[in-house]
XYZ file of C-alpha atoms in Angstrom:
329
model
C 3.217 -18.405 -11.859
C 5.185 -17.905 -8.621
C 6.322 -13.973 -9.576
C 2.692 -13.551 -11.322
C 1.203 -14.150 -7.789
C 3.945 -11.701 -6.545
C 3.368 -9.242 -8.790
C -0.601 -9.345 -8.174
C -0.293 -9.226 -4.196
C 1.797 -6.189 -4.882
C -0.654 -3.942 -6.254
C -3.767 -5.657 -5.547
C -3.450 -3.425 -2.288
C -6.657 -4.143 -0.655
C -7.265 -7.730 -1.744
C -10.115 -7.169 -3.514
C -9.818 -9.538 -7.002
C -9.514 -5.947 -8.919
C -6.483 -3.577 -9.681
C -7.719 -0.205 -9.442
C -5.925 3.234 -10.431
C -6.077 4.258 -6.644
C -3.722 0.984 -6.329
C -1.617 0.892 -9.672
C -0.303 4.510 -9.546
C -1.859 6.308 -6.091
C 0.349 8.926 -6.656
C -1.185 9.778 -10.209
C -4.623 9.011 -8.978
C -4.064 11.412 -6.270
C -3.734 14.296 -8.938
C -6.439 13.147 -10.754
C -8.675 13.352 -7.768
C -7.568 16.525 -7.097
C -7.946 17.626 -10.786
C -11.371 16.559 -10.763
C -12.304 18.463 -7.641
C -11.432 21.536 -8.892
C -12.516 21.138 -12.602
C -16.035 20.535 -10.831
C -15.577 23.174 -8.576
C -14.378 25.873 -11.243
C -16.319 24.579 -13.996
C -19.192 22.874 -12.547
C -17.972 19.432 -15.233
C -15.797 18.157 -17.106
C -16.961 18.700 -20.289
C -17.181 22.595 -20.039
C -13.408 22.070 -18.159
C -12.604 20.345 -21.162
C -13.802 23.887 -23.475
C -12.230 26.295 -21.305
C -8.983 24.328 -22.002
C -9.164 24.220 -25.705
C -8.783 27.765 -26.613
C -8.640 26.452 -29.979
C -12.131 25.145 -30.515
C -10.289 22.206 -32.278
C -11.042 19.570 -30.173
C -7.702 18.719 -29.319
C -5.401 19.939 -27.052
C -1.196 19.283 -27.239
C 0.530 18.591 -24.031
C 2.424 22.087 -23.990
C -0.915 23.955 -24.635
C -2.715 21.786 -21.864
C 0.204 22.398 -19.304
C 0.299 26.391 -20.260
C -3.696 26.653 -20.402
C -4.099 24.727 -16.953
C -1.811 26.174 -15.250
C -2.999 29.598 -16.341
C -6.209 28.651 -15.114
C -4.970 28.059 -11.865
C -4.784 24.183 -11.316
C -1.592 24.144 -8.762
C -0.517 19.917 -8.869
C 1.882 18.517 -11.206
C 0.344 19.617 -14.929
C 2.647 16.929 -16.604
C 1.468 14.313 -14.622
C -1.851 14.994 -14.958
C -1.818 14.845 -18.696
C 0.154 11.999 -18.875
C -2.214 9.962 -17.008
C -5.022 11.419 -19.275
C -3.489 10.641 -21.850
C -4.404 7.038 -22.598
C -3.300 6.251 -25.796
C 0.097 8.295 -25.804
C -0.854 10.564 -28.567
C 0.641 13.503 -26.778
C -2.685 15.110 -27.104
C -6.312 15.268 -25.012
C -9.560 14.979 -26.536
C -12.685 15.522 -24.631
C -13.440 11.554 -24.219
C -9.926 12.125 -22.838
C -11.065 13.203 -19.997
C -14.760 12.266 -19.687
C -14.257 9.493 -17.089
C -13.454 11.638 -14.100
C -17.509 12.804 -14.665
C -18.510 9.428 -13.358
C -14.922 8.159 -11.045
C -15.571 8.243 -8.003
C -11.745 8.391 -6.193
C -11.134 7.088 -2.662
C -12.551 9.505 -0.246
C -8.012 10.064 1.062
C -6.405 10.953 -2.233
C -7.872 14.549 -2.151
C -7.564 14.425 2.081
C -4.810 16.415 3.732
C -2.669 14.188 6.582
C -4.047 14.829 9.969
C -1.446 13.816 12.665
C -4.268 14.059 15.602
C -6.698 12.309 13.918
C -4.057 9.718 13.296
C -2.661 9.689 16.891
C -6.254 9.052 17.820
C -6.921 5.947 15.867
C -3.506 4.399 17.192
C -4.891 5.121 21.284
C -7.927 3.736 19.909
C -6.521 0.723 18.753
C -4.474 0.116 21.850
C -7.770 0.119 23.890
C -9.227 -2.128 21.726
C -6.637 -4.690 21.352
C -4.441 -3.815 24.286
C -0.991 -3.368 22.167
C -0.239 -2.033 18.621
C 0.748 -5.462 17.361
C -1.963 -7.086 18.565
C -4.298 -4.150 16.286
C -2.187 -4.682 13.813
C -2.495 -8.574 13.401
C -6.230 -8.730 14.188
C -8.076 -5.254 13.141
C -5.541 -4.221 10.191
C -2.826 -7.351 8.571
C -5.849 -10.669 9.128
C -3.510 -12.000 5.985
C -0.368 -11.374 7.584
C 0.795 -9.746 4.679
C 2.534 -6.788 6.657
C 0.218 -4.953 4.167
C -2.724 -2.963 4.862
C -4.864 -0.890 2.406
C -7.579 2.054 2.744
C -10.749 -0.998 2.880
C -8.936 -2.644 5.563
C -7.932 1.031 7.501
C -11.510 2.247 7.307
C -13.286 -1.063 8.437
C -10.825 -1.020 11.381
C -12.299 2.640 12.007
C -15.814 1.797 12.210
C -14.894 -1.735 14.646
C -13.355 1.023 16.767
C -15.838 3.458 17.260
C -13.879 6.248 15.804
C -15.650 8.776 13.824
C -13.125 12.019 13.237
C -11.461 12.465 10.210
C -10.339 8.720 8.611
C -8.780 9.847 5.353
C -7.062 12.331 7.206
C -5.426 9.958 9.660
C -4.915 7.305 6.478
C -2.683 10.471 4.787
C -0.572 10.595 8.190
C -0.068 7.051 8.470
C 0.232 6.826 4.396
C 2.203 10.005 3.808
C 4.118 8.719 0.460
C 0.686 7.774 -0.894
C 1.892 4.680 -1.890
C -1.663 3.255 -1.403
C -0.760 0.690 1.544
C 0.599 1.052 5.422
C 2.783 -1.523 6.859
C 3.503 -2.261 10.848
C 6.713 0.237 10.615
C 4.110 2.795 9.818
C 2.017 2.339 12.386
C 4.889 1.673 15.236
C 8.429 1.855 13.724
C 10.600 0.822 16.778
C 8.194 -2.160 17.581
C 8.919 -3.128 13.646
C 11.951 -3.047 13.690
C 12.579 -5.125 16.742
C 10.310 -8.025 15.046
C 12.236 -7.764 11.812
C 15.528 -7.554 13.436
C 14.105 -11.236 15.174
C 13.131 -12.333 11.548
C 16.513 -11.707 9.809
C 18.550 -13.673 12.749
C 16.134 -16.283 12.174
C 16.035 -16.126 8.455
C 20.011 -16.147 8.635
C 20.269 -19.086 11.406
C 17.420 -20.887 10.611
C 16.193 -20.365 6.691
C 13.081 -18.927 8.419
C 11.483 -18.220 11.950
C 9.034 -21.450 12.035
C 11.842 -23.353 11.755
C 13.720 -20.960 14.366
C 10.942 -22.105 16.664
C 11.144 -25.499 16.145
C 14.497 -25.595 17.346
C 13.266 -23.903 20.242
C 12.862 -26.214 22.779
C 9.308 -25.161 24.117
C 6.673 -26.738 26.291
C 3.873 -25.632 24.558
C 4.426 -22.988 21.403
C 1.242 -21.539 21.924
C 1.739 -20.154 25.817
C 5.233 -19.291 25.996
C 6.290 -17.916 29.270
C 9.125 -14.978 29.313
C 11.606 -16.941 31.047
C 11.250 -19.879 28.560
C 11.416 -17.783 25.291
C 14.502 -16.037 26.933
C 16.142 -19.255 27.939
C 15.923 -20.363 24.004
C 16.781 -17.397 22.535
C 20.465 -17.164 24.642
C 20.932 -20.885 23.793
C 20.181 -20.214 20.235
C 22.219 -17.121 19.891
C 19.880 -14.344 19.163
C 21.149 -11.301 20.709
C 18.711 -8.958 20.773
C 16.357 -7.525 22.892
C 14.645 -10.056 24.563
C 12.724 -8.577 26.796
C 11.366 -6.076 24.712
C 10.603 -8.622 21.841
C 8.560 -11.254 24.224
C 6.128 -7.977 25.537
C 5.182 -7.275 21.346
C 4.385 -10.844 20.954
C 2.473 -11.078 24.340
C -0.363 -9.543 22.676
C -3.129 -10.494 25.391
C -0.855 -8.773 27.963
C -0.934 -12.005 30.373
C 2.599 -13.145 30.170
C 2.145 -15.533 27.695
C 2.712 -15.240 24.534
C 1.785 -17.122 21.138
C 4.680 -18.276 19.265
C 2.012 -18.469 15.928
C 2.750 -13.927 16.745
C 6.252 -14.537 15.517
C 5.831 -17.068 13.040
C 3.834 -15.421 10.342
C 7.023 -13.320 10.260
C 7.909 -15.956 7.525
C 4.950 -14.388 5.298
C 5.871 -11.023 5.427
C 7.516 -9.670 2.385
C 11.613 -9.323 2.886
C 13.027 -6.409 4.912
C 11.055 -3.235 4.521
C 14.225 -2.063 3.941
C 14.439 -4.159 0.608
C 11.921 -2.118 -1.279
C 10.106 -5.385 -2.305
C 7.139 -4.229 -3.778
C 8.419 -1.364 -5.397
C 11.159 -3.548 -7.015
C 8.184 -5.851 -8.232
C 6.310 -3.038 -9.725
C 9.545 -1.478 -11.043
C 9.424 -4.622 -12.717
C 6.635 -4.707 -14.682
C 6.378 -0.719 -15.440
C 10.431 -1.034 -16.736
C 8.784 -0.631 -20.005
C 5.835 1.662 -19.659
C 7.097 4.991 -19.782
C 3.893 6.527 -17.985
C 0.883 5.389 -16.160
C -1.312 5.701 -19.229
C 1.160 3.335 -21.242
C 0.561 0.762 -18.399
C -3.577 1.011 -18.840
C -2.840 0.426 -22.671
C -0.612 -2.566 -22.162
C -3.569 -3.895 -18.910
C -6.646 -3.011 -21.325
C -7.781 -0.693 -18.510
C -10.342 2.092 -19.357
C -12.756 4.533 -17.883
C -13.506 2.255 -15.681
C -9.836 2.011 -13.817
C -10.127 -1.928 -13.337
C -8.241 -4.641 -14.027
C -8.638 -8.104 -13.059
C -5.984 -10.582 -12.300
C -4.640 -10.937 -15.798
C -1.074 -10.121 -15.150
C 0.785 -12.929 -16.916
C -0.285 -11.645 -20.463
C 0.402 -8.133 -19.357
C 4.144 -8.850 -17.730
C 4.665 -10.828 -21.193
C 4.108 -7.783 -23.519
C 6.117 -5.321 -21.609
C 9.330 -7.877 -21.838
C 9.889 -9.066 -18.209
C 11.413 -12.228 -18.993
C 14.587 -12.031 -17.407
C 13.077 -10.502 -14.288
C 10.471 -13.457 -14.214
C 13.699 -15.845 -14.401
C 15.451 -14.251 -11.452
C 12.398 -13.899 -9.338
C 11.258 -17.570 -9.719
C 14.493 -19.172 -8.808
């Protein structure tokens, strides 16, 4: 049950109950979206896309006539990818129900955006005005769960509390630019990252975790730590980093004091960045699905792109019993 949950956080991206395509392969959804924009565009649907495709008139179309025809036609993304994630039941060949759903999906507004560095420089100013540091945004407008995880829901409420009103997929695509659906605190401010995480492996290494790092700490009161107290604990304790530098992150109010709670939900963040976590735990359960389509066979997911939290049955038929053993330990 442990790795299920694991497994769920990891591509339930925005926390909302439901696995959707834009979460479960962003990258594929990204040239769907992007297929369907200019199917539309050159076709006016995707029914008469569907006809200019099948030169045939057969109804069916094989992969190496889709990718020649499409191509031909002037559709510029990955070809292979796009049929593969058409291609629902694996048959190596499109239909016109095929393809049908992209009439009615309705993709998130960023997976057809282009990055936009200003736009994204603009939100981060924004932020600091609002909450008076980046970690401080990032804890309160972006992570509330403290998952080190934020999706596209979370990004474009955070937008609208902000006032900004420029180009929000755009600055989601700079801050997001593998498309892997999610932005973490390294993505938003990469050297103040990696000064908390180098914090949480010394503690995780001391300690077995940072709450308990801080519990050794011998502090007056955990929730208004002064500078000189934090850095009195932290040279008696051995951490030798920067501690100056760590103590103004965590004083997120700016007033010199700072929250010791700012440093303990380090414990809930996944392991290292570094670690590749989450894709390891998707890794896991796609071992055996070959493509993106093979995984909505295996899920039961549709048209629709939806799955609900259902995992367990789903990690069972694609074999991930020894991972589930390791991972639970």
């Amino acid at each position: 049950k442990r790795l299920h949950k694991l497994v769920w956080n990891a591509l339930d991206r925005d926390d909302s109950g439901l696995v959707t395509i834009d979460e479960w392969d962003p990258q594929g959804a990204e040239t769907l979206a992007h297929f369907q924009a200019w199917a539309k565009l050159q076709f006016g649907s995707i029914a008469s896309t569907f006809k200019a495709v099948d030169q045939r008139r057969s109804g069916k179309v094989l992969q190496a006539d889709f990718i020649e025809r499409v191509r031909a036609l002037g559709f510029e993304r990955s070809t292979k990818g796009l049929f593969n994630s058409l291609d629902k039941n694996g048959e190596k060949r499109l239909t016109e129900e095929s393809m049908l759903f992209l009439e009615a999906w309705k993709p998130l507004p960023f997976l057809t955006a282009a990055a936009n560095e200003a736009a994204f420089r603009e939100v981060k100013h924004m932020l600091v005005l609002r909450y008076k540091s980046m970690y401080a945004a990032w804890r309160r407008g972006l992570d509330r769960d403290s998952s080190n995880r934020a999706g596209w829901g979370e990004w474009e409420e955070a937008c609208k509390k902000i006032g900004f009103i420029g180009d929000v997929a755009g600055a989601w695509r700079a801050a997001d630019c593998d498309c892997s659906g999610s932005i973490s605190f390294s993505e938003l401010d990469p050297g103040s990252s990696e000064v908390l995480l180098s914090f949480k492996r010394w503690a995780d290494a001391e300690f077995g975790g940072v709450k308990a790092a801080i519990e050794a700490f011998d502090l007056a009161c955990p929730e208004l730590v002064e500078f000189r107290e934090f850095r009195e604990n932290c040279r008696k304790w051995g951490y030798d980093g920067d501690v100056l530098v760590l103590f103004q992150i965590i004083d997120t109010r700016r007033n010199g004091r700072a929250s010791m709670q700012d440093l303990t939900i380090l414990d809930d963040w996944p392991p290292t960045e570094d670690s590749g976590f989450v894709e390891a735990v998707e890794g896991m359960v796609l071992k055996n699905l070959s493509t993106p389509a093979s995984a909505r066979r295996s899920l039961h997911l549709r048209s629709s792109f939806r799955i609900g939290a259902d995992m367990g049955a789903a990690m069972s038929e694609t074999g991930a019993k020894t991972e589930r053993a390791s991972l639970s330990k």
